[in-house]
Short mmCIF file of C-alpha atoms in Angstrom, two decimals:
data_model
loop_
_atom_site.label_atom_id
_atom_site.label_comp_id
_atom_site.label_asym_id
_atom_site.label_seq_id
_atom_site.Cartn_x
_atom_site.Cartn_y
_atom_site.Cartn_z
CA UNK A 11 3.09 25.46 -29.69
CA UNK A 12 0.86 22.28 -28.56
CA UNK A 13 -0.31 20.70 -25.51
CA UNK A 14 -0.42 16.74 -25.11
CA UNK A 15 -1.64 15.25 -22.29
CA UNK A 16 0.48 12.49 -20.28
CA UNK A 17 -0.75 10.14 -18.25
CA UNK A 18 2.35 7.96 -16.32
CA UNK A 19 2.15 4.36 -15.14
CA UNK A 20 3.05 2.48 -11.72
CA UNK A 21 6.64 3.81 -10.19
CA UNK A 22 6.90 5.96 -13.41
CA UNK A 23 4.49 8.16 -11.69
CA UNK A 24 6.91 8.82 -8.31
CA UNK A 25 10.25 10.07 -11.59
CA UNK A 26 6.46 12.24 -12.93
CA UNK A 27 5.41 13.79 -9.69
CA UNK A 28 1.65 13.22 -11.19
CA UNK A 29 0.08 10.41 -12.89
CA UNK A 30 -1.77 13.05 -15.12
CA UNK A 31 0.16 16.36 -16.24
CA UNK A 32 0.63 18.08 -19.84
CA UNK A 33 3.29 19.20 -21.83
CA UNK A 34 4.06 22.53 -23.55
CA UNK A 35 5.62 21.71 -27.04
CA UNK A 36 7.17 24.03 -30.07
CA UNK A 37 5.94 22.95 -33.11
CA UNK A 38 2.90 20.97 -34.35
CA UNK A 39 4.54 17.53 -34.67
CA UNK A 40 7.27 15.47 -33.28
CA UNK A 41 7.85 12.04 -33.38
CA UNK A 42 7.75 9.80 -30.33
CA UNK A 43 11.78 9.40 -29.96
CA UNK A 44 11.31 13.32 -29.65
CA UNK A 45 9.34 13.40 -27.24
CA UNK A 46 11.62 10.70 -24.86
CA UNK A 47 14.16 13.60 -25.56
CA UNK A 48 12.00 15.80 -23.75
CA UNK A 49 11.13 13.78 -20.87
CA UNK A 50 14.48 12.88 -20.09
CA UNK A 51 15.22 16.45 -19.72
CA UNK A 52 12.17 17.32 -17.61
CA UNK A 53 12.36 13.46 -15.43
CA UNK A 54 16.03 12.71 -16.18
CA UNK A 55 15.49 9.52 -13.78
CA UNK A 56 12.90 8.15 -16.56
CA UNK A 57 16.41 7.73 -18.66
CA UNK A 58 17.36 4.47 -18.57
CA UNK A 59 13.69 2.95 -17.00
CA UNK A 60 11.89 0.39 -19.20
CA UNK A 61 8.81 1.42 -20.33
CA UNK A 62 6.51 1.78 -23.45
CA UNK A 63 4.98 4.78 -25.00
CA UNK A 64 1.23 4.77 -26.28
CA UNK A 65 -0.31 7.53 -27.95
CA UNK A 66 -4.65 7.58 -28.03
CA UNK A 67 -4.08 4.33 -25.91
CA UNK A 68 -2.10 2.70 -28.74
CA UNK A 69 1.40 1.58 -28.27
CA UNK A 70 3.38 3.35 -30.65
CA UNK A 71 6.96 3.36 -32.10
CA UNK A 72 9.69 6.08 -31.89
CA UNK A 73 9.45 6.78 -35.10
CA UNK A 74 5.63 7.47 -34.65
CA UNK A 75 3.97 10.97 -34.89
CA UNK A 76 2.63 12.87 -31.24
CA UNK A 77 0.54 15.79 -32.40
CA UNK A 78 -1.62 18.44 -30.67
CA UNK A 79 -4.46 16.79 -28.54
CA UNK A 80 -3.22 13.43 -27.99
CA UNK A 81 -3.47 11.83 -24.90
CA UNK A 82 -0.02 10.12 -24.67
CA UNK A 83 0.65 7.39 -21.61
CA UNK A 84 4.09 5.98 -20.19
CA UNK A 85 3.18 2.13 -19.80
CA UNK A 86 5.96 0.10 -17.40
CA UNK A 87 6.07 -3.36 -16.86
CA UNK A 88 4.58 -4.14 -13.14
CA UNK A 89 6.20 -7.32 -11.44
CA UNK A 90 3.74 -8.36 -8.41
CA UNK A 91 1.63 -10.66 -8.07
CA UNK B 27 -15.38 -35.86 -17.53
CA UNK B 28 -18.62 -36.74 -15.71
CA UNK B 29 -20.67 -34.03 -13.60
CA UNK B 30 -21.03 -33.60 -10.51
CA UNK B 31 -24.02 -35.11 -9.19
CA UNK B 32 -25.32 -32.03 -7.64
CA UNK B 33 -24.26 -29.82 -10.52
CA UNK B 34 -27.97 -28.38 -11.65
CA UNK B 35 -28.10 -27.07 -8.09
CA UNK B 36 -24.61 -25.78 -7.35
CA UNK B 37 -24.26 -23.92 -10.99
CA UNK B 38 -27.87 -22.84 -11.17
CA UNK B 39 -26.94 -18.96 -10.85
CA UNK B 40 -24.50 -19.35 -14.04
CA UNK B 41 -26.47 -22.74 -15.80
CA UNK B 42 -28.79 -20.03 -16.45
CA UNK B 43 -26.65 -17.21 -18.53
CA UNK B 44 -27.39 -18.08 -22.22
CA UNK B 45 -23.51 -18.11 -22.33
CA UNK B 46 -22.78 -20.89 -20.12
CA UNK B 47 -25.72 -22.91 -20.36
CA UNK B 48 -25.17 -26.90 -20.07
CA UNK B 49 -22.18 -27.12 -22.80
CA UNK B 50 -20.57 -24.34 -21.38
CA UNK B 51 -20.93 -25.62 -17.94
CA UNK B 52 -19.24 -29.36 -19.38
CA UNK B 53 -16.49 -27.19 -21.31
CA UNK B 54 -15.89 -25.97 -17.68
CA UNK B 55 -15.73 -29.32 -16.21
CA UNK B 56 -13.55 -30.91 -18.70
CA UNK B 57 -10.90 -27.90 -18.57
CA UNK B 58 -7.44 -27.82 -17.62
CA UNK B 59 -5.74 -24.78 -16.24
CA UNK B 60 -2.42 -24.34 -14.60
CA UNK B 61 -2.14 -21.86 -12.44
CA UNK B 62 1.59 -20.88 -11.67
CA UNK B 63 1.61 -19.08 -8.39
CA UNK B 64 -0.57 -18.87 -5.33
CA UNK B 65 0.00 -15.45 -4.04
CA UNK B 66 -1.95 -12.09 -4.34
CA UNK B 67 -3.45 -13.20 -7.45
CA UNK B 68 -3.37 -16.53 -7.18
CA UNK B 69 -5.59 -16.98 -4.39
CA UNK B 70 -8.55 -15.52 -6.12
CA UNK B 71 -7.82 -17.03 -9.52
CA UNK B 72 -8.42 -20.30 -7.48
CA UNK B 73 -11.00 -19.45 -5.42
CA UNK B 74 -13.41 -18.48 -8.30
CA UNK B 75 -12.33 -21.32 -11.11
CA UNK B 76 -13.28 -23.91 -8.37
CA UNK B 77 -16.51 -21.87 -7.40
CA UNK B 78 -17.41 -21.91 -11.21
CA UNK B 79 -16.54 -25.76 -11.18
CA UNK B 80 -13.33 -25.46 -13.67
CA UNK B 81 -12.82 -29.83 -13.27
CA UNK B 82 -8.95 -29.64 -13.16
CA UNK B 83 -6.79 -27.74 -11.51
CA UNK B 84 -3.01 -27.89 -11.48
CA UNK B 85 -1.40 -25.30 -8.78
CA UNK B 86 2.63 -24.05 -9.19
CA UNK B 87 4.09 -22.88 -6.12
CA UNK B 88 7.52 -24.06 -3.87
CA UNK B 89 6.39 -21.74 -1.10
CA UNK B 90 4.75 -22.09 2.05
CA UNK B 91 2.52 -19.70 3.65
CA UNK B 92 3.79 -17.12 5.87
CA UNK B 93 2.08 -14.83 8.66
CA UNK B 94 2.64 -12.30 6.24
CA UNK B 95 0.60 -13.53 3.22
CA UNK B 96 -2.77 -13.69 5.38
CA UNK B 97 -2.96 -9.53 4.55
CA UNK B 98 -4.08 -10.64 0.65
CA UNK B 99 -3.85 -14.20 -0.07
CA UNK B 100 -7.22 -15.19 1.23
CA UNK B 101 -7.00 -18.79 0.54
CA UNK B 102 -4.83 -18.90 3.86
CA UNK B 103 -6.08 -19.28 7.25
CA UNK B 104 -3.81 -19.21 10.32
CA UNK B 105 -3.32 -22.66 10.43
CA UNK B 106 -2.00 -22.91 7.33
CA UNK B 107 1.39 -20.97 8.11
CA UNK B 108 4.29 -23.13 7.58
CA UNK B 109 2.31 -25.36 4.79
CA UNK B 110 2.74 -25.57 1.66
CA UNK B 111 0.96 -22.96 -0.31
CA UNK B 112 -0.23 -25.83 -2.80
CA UNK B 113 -1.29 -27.87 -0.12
CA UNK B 114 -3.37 -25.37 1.77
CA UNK B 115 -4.77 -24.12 -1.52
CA UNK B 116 -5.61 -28.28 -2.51
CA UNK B 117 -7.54 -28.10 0.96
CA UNK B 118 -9.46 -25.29 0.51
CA UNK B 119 -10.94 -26.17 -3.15
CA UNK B 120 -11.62 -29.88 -2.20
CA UNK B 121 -13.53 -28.58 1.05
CA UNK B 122 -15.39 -26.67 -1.85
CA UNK B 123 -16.35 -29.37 -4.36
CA UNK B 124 -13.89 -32.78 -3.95
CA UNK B 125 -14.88 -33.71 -7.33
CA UNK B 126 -12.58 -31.20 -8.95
CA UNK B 127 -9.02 -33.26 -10.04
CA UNK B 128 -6.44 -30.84 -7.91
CA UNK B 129 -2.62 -31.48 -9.00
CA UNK B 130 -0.06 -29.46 -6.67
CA UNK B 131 3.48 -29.04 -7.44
CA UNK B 132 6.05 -28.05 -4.89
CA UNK B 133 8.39 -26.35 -7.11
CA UNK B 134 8.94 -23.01 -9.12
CA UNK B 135 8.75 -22.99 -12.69
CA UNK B 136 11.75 -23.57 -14.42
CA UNK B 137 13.15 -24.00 -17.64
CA UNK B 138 13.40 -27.59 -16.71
CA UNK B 139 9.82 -28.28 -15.43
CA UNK B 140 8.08 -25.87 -18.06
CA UNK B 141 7.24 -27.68 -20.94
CA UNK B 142 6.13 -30.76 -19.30
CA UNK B 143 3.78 -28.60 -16.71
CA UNK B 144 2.44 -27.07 -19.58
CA UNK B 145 1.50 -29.92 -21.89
CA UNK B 146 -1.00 -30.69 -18.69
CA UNK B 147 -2.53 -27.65 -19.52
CA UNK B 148 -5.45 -25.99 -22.36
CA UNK B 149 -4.57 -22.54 -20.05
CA UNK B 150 -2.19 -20.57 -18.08
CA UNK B 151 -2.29 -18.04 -15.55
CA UNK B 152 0.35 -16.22 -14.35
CA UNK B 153 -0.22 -15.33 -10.99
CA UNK B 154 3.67 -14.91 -10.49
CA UNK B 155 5.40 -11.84 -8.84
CA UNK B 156 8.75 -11.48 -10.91
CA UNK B 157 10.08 -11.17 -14.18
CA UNK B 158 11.89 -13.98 -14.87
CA UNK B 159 8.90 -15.82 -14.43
CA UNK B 160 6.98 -14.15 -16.60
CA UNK B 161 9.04 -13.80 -19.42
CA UNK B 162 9.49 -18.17 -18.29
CA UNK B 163 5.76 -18.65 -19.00
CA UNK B 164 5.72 -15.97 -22.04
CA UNK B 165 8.50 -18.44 -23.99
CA UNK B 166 7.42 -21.80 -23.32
CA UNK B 167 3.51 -21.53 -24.19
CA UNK B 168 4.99 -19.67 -27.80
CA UNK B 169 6.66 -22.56 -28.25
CA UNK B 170 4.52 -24.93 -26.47
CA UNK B 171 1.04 -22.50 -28.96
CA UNK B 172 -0.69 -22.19 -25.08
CA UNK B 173 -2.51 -19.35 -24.38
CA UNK B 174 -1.93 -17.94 -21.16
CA UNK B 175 -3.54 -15.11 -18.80
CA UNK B 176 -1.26 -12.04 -17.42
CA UNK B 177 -1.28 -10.13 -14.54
CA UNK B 178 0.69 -8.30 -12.43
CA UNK B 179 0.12 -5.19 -9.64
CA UNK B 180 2.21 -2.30 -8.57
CA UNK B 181 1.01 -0.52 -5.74
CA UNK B 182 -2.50 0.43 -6.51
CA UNK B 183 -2.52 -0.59 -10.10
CA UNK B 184 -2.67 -3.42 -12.44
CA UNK B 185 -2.24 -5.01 -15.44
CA UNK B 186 -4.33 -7.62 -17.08
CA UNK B 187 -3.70 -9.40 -20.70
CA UNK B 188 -4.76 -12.74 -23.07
CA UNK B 189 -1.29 -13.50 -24.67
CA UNK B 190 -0.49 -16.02 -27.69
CA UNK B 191 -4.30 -17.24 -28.04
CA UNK B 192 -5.23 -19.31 -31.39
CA UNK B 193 -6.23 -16.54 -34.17
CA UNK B 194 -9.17 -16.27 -34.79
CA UNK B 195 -10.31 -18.13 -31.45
CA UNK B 196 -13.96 -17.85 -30.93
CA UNK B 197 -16.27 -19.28 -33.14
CA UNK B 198 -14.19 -22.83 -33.84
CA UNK B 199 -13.56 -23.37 -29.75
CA UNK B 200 -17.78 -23.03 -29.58
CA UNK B 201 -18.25 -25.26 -32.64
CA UNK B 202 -15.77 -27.91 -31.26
CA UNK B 203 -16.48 -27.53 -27.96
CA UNK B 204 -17.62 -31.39 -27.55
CA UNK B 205 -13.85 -32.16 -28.48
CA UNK B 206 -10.38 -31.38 -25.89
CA UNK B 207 -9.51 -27.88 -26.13
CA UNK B 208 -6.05 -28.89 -26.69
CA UNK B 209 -6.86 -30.97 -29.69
CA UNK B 210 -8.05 -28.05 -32.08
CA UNK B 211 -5.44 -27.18 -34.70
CA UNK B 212 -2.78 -24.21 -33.81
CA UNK B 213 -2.63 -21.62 -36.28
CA UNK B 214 -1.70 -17.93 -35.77
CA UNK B 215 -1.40 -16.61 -32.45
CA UNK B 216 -2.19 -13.60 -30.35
CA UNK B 217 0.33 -10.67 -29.26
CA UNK B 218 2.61 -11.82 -26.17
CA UNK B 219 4.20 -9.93 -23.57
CA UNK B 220 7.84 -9.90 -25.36
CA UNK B 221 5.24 -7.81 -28.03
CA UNK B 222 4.70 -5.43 -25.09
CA UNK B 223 8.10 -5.79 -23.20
CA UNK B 224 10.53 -7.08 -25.60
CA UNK B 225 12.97 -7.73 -23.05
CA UNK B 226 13.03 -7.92 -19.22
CA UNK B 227 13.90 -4.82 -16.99
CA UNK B 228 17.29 -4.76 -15.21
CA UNK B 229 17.76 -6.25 -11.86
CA UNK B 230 16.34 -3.62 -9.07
CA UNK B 231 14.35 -1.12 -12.04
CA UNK B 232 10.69 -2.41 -10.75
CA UNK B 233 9.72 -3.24 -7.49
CA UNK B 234 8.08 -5.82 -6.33
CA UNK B 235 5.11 -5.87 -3.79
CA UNK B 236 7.30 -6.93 -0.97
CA UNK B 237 9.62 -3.73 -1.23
CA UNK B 238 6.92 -0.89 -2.97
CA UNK B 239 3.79 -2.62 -0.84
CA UNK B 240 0.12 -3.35 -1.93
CA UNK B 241 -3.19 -3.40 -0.17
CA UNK B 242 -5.12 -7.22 -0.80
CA UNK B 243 -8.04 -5.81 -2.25
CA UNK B 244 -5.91 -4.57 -5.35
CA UNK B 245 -4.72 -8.21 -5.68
CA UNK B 246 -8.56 -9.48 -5.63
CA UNK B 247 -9.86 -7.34 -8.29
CA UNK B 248 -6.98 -7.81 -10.30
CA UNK B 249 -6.63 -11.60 -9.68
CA UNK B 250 -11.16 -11.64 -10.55
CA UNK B 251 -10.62 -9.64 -13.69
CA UNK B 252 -7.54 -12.54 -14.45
CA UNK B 253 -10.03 -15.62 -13.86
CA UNK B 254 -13.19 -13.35 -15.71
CA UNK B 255 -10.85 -14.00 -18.62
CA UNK B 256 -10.01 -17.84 -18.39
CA UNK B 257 -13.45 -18.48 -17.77
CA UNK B 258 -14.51 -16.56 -20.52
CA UNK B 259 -11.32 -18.67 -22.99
CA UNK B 260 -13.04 -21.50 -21.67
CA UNK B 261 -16.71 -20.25 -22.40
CA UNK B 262 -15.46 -18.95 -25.67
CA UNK B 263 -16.52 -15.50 -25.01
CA UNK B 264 -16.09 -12.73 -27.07
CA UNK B 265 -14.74 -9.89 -25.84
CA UNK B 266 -11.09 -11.48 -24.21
CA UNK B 267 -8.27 -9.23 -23.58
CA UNK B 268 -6.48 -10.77 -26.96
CA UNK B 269 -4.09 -7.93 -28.57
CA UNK B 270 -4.87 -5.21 -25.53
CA UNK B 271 -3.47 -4.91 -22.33
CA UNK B 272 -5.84 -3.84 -19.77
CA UNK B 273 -4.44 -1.25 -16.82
CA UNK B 274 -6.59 -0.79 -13.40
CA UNK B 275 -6.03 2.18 -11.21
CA UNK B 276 -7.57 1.44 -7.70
CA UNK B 277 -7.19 5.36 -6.45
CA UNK B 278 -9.08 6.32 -9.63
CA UNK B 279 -10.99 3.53 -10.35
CA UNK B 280 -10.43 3.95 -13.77
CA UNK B 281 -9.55 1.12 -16.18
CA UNK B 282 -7.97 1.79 -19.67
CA UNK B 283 -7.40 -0.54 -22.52
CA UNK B 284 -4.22 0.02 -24.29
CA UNK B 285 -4.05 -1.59 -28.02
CA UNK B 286 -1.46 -3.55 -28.99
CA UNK B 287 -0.17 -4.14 -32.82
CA UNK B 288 2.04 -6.11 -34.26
CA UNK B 289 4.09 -3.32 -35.87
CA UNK B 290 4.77 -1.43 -32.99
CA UNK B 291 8.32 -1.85 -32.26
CA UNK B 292 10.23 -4.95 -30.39
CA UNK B 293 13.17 -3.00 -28.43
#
């Protein structure tokens, strides 16, 4: 098991519940389009949302690696202005 | 560009940072920014590139002012409702210092209007509230190799980035400062926001402020943080938000600088 941190951006944060919370995992790695997997089952509204994924504050691919102790963040786009 | 008469007085404060100085306060002076929407984030963006004497100013809007705007866009006073944004915001930064050049347009950007607004231009800001917009402004300065300033709120958060500036972009803008920004030989540029957001989100995903809401302090932080950076592309400051995208949490006050890279994927 591993615990990442997630920290959810602008309306993401109402699908979260929390703009902070962390997630129980099985394993010690999976790779980013894993991990959207996962959220859509926990937040299956986030399915179908645009938004980016960054692990350490780095915007990341799918194919990317999320291990123990990351901080990972769900970046949307914001339109006001 | 000449200076203003008065200018030792009025810029003493800044005259005196070794990073403005007298060449950074003519490289000031002889800029040209267009700033494409006088809103939330507009109205500061304004309000401090005229304080800091920015010489030309060329101001993007079709609307006029509403009762409603007064909450955040603080370039408005009552009796501007029913003007022209553009107009009341020409007013306001002439009151300020009439030796500034101030260009309005009373129309939205389009993909008709783009290019030639832009070529009038060293530097954008986006001070718009909608995507198609944005994504407007992100594909006409790639093509047009014009750097331009992003922004955009949500509630109590916001989002700050320097897209499609000349790589590297410090040391030659310094070096050649005595010549027109625009003059200085394009080569590789910055991230944009299609690096970020490849493509934009459907019709309805994201609200806007008008349906999710926003308090008008959020929009002059945000909109201060957006004209920090401009005047520091002018300046030539190190330090711009080139390759990152900055996010501001008002509840939190925490800010948090995401990196971008050019590998990271495009869907």
């Amino acid at each position: 098991m591993m615990t990442v941190q997630l920290m959810s951006y602008g309306a993401l944060t109402d699908i979260t519940g929390a703009n902070s919370f962390e997630l129980e995992i099985s394993g010690e790695k999976i790779s980013v389009a894993e991990l959207k997997l996962m959220l859509f089952s926990q937040f299956p509204a986030l399915e179908g949302k645009t938004f980016r994924i960054a692990v350490n504050q780095r915007f990341v691919s799918d194919e990317s690696d999320v291990k123990a102790g990351v901080q990972i963040a769900l970046m949307p786009p914001f339109s006001g202005g | 560009m000449e200076m203003e008469p008065d200018f030792l007085d009025r810029y003493q404060r800044q005259l005196s940072l070794p990073e403005v100085g007298l060449g950074g306060q003519r490289a000031l002076r002889a800029a040209r920014v267009l700033v494409i929407g006088i809103g939330g984030l507009g109205c500061p963006v304004v309000q401090y590139l005229t304080a800091a004497g920015v010489g030309n100013l060329i101001l993007v809007d079709a609307d006029r002012v509403s009762l409603g705007n007064l909450q955040r866009q603080i370039l408005f006073a009552l009796k501007d409702v029913g003007s022209f944004k553009v107009d009341a915001a020409r007013d306001f930064i002439l009151k300020q210092n009439d030796k500034i050049a101030v260009t309005v347009y009373k129309e939205m950007l389009s993909a008709e209007n783009a290019n030639a607004l832009l070529a009038l231009a060293d530097i954008v800001v986006d001070c718009t509230d909608n995507f198609a917009a944005r994504y407007l402004i992100n594909d006409a300065c790639a093509l047009a190799n014009k750097p331009w300033v992003y922004a955009s709120i949500a509630k109590f958060e916001g989002q700050v980035a320097v897209f499609n500036d000349r790589m590297p972009n410090l040391e030659v803008r310094i070096q050649e400062r005595s010549h027109p920004i625009d003059s200085i030989e394009t080569s590789v540029r910055s991230l944009n926001y299609r690096d970020v957001f490849p493509n934009p989100p459907g019709d309805g995903e994201i609200q806007n402020c008008a349906e999710a809401g926003v308090l008008g302090a959020l929009a002059g932080i945000v909109g201060s943080i957006q004209a920090m950076e401009v005047l520091k592309w002018i300046l030539g400051l190190k330090g711009l938000l080139v390759n990152q995208l900055l996010t501001y949490n008002a509840i939190h006050h925490s800010m948090v600088k995401f990196q971008l890279d050019e590998n990271s994927d495009r869907k």
